[in-house]
Structures are given as C-alpha cells and as structure tokens.
XYZ file of C-alpha atoms in Angstrom:
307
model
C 9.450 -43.691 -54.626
C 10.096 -40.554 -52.771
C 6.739 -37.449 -52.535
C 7.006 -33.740 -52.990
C 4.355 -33.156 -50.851
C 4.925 -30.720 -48.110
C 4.138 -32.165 -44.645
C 1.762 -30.167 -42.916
C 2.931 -27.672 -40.322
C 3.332 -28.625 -36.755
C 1.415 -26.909 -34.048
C 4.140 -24.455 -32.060
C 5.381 -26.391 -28.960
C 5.550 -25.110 -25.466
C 8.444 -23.100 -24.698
C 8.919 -22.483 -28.779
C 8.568 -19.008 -30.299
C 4.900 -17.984 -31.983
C 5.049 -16.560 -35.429
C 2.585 -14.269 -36.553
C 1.341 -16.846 -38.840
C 0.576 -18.883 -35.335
C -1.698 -16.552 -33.897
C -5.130 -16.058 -35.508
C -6.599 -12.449 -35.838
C -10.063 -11.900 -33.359
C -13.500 -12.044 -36.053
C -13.951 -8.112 -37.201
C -17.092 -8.369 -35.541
C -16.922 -9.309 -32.362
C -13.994 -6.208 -31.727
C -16.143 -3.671 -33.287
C -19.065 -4.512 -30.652
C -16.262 -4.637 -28.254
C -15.237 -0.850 -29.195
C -19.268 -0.045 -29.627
C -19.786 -1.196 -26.471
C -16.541 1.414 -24.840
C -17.398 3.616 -26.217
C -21.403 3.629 -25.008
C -19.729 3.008 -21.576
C -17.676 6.280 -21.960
C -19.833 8.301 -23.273
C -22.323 7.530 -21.050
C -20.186 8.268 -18.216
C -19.044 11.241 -19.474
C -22.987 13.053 -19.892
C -23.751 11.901 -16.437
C -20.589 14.084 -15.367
C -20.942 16.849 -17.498
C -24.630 16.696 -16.239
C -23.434 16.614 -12.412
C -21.504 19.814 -13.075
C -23.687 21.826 -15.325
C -26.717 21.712 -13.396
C -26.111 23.300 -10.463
C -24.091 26.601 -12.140
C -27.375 26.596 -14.091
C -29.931 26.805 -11.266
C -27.265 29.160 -9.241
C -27.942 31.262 -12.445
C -31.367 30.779 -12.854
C -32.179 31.292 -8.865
C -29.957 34.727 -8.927
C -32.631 36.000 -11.013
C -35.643 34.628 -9.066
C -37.387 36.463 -5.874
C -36.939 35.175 -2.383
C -41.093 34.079 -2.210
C -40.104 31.735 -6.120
C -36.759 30.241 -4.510
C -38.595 28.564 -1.950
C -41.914 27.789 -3.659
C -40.948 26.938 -6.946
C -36.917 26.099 -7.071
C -36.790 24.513 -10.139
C -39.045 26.222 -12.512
C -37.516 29.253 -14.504
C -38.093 32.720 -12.730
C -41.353 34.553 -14.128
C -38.961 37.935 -14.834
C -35.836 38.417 -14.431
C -35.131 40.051 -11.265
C -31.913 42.335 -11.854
C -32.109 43.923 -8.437
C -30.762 41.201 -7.282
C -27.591 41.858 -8.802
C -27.740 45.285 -8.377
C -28.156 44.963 -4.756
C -25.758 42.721 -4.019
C -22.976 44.582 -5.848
C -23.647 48.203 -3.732
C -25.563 47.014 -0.577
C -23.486 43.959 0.203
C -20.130 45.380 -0.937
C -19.359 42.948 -3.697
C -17.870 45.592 -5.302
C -15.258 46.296 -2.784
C -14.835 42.711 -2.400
C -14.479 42.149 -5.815
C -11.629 44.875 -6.982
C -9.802 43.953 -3.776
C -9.846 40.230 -5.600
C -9.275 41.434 -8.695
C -5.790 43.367 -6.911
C -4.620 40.513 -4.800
C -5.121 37.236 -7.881
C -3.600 39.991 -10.412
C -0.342 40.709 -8.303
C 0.556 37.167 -7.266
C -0.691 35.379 -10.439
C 2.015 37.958 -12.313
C 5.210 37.516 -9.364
C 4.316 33.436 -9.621
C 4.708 33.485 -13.638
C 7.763 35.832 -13.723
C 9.511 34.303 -10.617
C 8.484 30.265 -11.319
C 9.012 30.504 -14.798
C 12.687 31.804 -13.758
C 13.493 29.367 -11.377
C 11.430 26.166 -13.251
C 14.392 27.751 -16.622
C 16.982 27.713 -14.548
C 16.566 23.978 -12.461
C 15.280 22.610 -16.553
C 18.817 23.331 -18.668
C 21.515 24.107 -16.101
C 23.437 21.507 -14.116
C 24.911 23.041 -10.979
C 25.560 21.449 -7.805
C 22.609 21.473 -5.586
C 19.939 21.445 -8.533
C 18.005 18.273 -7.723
C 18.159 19.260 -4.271
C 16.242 22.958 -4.908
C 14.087 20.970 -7.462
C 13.021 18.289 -4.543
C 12.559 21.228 -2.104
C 9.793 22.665 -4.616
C 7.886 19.512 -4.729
C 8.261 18.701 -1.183
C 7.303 22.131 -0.698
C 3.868 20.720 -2.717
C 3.394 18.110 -0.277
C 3.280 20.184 3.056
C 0.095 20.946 4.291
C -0.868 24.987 4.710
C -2.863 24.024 7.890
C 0.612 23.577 9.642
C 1.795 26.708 8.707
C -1.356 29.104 9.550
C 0.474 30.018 12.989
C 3.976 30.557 11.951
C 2.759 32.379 9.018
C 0.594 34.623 10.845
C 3.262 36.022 13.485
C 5.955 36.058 10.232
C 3.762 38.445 8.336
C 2.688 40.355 11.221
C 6.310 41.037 12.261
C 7.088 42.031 8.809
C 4.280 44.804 8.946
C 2.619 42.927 6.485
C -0.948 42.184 7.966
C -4.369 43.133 6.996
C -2.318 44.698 3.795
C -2.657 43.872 0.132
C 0.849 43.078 -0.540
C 1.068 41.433 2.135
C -1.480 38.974 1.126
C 0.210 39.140 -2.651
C 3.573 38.076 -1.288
C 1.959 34.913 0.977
C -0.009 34.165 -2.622
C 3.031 33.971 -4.361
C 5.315 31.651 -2.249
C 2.021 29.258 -2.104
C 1.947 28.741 -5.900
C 5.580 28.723 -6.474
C 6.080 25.134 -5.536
C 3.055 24.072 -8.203
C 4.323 26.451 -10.616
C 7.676 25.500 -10.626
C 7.270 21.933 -10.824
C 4.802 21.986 -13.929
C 7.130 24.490 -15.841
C 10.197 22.522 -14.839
C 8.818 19.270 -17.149
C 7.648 22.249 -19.534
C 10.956 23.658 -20.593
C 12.516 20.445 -20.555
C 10.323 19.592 -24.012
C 11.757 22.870 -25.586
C 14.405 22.368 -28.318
C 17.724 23.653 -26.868
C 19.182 23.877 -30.393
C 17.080 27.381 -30.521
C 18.637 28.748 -27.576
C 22.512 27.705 -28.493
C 22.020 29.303 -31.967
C 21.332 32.968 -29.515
C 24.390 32.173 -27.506
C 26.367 32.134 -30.833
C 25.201 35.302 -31.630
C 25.424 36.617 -28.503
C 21.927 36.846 -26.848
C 22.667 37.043 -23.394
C 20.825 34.585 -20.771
C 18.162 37.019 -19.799
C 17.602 38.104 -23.335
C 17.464 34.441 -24.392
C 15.178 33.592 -21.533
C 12.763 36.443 -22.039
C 12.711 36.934 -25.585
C 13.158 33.756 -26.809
C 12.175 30.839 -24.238
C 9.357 32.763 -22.357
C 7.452 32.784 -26.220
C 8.000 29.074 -26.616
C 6.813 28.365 -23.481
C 3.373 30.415 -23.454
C 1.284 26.751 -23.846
C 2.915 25.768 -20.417
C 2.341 29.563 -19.166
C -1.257 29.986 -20.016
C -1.919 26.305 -18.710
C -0.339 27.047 -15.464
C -1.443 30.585 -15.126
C -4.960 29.283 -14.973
C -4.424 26.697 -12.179
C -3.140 29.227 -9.834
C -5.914 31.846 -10.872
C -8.557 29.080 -10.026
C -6.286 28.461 -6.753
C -5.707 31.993 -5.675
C -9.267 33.216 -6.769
C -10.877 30.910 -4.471
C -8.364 30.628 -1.484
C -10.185 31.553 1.718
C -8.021 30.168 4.410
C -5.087 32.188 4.276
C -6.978 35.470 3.481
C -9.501 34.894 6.616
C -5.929 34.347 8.445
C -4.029 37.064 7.872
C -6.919 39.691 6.225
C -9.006 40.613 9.042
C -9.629 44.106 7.939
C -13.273 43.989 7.004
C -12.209 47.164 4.016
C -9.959 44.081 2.524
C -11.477 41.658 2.452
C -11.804 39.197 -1.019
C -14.589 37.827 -2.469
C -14.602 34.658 -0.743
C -14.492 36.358 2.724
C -17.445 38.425 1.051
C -19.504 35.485 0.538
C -19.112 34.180 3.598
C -20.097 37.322 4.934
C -22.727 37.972 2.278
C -24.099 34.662 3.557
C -24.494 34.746 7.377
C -25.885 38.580 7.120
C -28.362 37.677 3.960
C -29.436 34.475 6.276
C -30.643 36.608 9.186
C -32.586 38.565 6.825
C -33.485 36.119 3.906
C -32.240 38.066 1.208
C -31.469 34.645 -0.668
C -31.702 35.884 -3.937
C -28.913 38.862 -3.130
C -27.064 35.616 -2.032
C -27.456 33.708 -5.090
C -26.520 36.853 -7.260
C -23.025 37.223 -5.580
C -22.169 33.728 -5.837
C -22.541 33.863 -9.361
C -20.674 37.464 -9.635
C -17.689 35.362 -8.130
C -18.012 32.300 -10.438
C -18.271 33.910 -13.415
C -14.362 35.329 -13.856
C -13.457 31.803 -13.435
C -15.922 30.403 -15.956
C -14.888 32.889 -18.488
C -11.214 32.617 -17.945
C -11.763 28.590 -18.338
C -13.734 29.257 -21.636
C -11.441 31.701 -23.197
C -8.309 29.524 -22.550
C -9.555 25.830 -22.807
C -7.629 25.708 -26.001
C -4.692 26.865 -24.349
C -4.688 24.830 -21.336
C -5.544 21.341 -23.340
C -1.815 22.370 -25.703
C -0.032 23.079 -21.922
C -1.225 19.966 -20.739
C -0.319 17.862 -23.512
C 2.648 19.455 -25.116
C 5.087 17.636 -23.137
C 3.563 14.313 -24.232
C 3.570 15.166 -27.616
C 7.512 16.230 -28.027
C-alpha cells in the first residue's frame, strides 16, 4: 500500500545550487550587537579625531588672547582678560595687514581664472569627442602627478623672463596653471553626471555653445564649483613655496611669507602672543569659508555618486 507522505528534504550537495530556503538567517541578536558594537568603534574613532583637530585651533585662540608672562606660565588655563593688543599689534606693527590684502589679491585672482578657465576646459574634454581628447585629459592628470619641487628652477627664470617677478599677476598667473590640473580633473567627472537632454533642448532653440555653457551648464554645475573652489582656496591660501620663490619683494609678500617672518622677528623679541594673534588672523578666512560652504562641498563631493 503506497504513502502520501512527503519525504523529507535532502541536505543541498556539494557543487548543487543553495536556495534561499537552504541558508538560515543570523539570530536578530547577535547582528544588532554586531552593528552596536561598529558603531561604538566609529564613533569612538571619530571624537578622538575631531578632538585631535579642535584642540589645538582652540588653544591657538585662546593663547592669541593671553600675555607673553601667561603663555609660558600657565599654557593651558584660559587668559585672565582678554588681551586685544595682541591683535591690534600684530595687524599694524607686524604688517599683517599688508600681508593680508596682498593674500586676499593674489587667492581672489587665481581662484576666479582657475574656475572660469577649468570649468571651460573640464566642459569641453566631458561632452565633446574630438581627436586628441583623452590625450589633453591624461596630460591634466599627469600634470597632477608632477612634483612642483622639480619645477621651482625652470619656473623661476620663465617668469622672470616674462617680466613677471616679484609682481602680483605674476604670482596670479603661476596660481592658476598649478590648480588647473586639480580643477580640471574633478569638474571633468562633474559634468559628466549632468543630464545632456537639458543642453540639446538649447541647441534646438538655438542657444549657442557659450550661451549654453554659461547660462545653462555653469548653474547646474555650482555643487561641483563651490566644492572645487574651496580646495584650491585652501591650496592657494596656504601655498608658501612658490610665493617665497618667485615673491621676494618684502612690500608683496602673502600671509604665509608674513608668518614666517612674523615668527623669526617676534622670536628674537618674544612677542609670542603678537605671534599667536597672526596665526589665527590667517586661519580664520579658511575656517569661515569651510563653515559657510560645508553644505556645499558635502553635495560637490557626492553628487556624482548619487546620479
């Protein structure tokens, strides 16, 4: 007399393919302690940095405000008033003030040429095919890859044959064809995650290419622009080699030629607190332009992923 009974399944053999039905599901408890667990690791990891880099713009701030006798004697207790002399001083006696609007001339110039002229070139290599295109694109990067140290020397005679030396344009122009590389290589991905079905729909019409590039695909592209813009400012606004190369006019000079200056003079006479004010007059333009566009740059950086 023949069963109904259904045999009882066979355990998947080697080689054979495993259902989901074959595989059991980890206990609900042991991967939520796994998760609790990464996530205490992260976080963790994450105070001690934000720790590591705090600190020390906070004591820069709180020693700028100190006297020279409280630096030494007491360096990490708050300052018993707030000394604003030291600001003032180091603004008109150690020419910070000089320093700073020749900064503000130089990182204004070349952060505008490297948008205007990389966000050109980064359009152009992104939606036209030409012969030659990966080859200008490769130059770019490799142009990433070469160190500046190798071209101090060459530079130097170039500039000073072009008249260019111990100027502010000068230094504007070498600013510019440093960043370009960077610049053009970020926005090159950037435009790439555009929609091109915008830009045909202005050809129909009859937008030009320049009026579709600046009036149409510049706007789209301000994410990648703002993120970009503030990696060269943080760049340019802290380069000191090629300015100490080819600025040696002490009524030029930029902020970080300042400090160094600032520095060694303040040393010899142990103004440290005039010291510690001018470092943080240069920090802060970077720390504001980081908190005004964090938004920004976070969408630049992760626009392309998200397309």
């Amino acid at each position: 007399m023949k069963t109904t009974e259904t045999p009882a399944p066979l355990p998947a053999e080697s080689g054979a393919p495993i259902t989901k039905t074959d595989v059991r599901p980890p206990p609900p408890g042991k991967e939520k302690k796994e998760g609790t667990v990464l996530n205490v690791f992260s976080h963790g990891v994450l105070v001690i940095w934000a720790f590591m880099v705090v600190m020390p713009l906070l004591w820069a701030v709180m020693t700028s405000f100190k006297d020279d006798r409280s630096i030494f004697s007491s360096p990490w207790s708050l300052p018993d008033s707030l000394h604003f002399d030291n600001w003032s001083r180091a603004w008109t006696q150690a020419n910070m003030s000089d320093y700073f609007l020749n900064t503000v001339l130089v990182v204004g110039g070349s952060l505008i040429g490297t948008l205007v002229l990389g966000s050109m070139a980064a359009y152009v290599l992104a939606r036209f095919d030409f012969p030659g295109n990966r080859f200008i694109y490769y130059l770019f990067i490799g142009g990433m890859s070469f160190p500046i140290m190798l071209a101090l020397v060459p530079l130097f005679y170039v500039v000073n044959n072009m008249g260019l030396l111990n100027t502010i344009h000068g230094l504007i122009l070498v600013y510019i064809a440093y960043s370009l590389p960077f610049t053009v290589f970020f926005l090159t991905a950037f435009f790439r995650t555009l929609p091109t079905s915008i830009a045909e729909a202005a050809f129909v019409d009859g937008a030009s290419h320049s009026r579709t590039f600046f009036q149409i695909m510049l706007p789209m592209a301000k994410p990648g622009l703002i993120s970009v813009g503030i990696f060269n400012f943080l760049g340019q606004w802290n380069q000191y080699m090629l300015p100490t190369v080819l600025n040696t006019d002490p009524d030029k000079r930029v902020l970080t030629q300042g400090l160094v200056q600032l520095a060694v003079s303040q040393g010899y006479k142990g103004d440290w607190s005039g010291l510690f004010a001018g470092l943080v007059m240069a920090m802060l333009p970077v720390l504001a332009a980081y908190i005004i566009f964090q938004r920004q740059v976070v969408q630049g950086l992760t626009a392309g992923a998200l397309k």
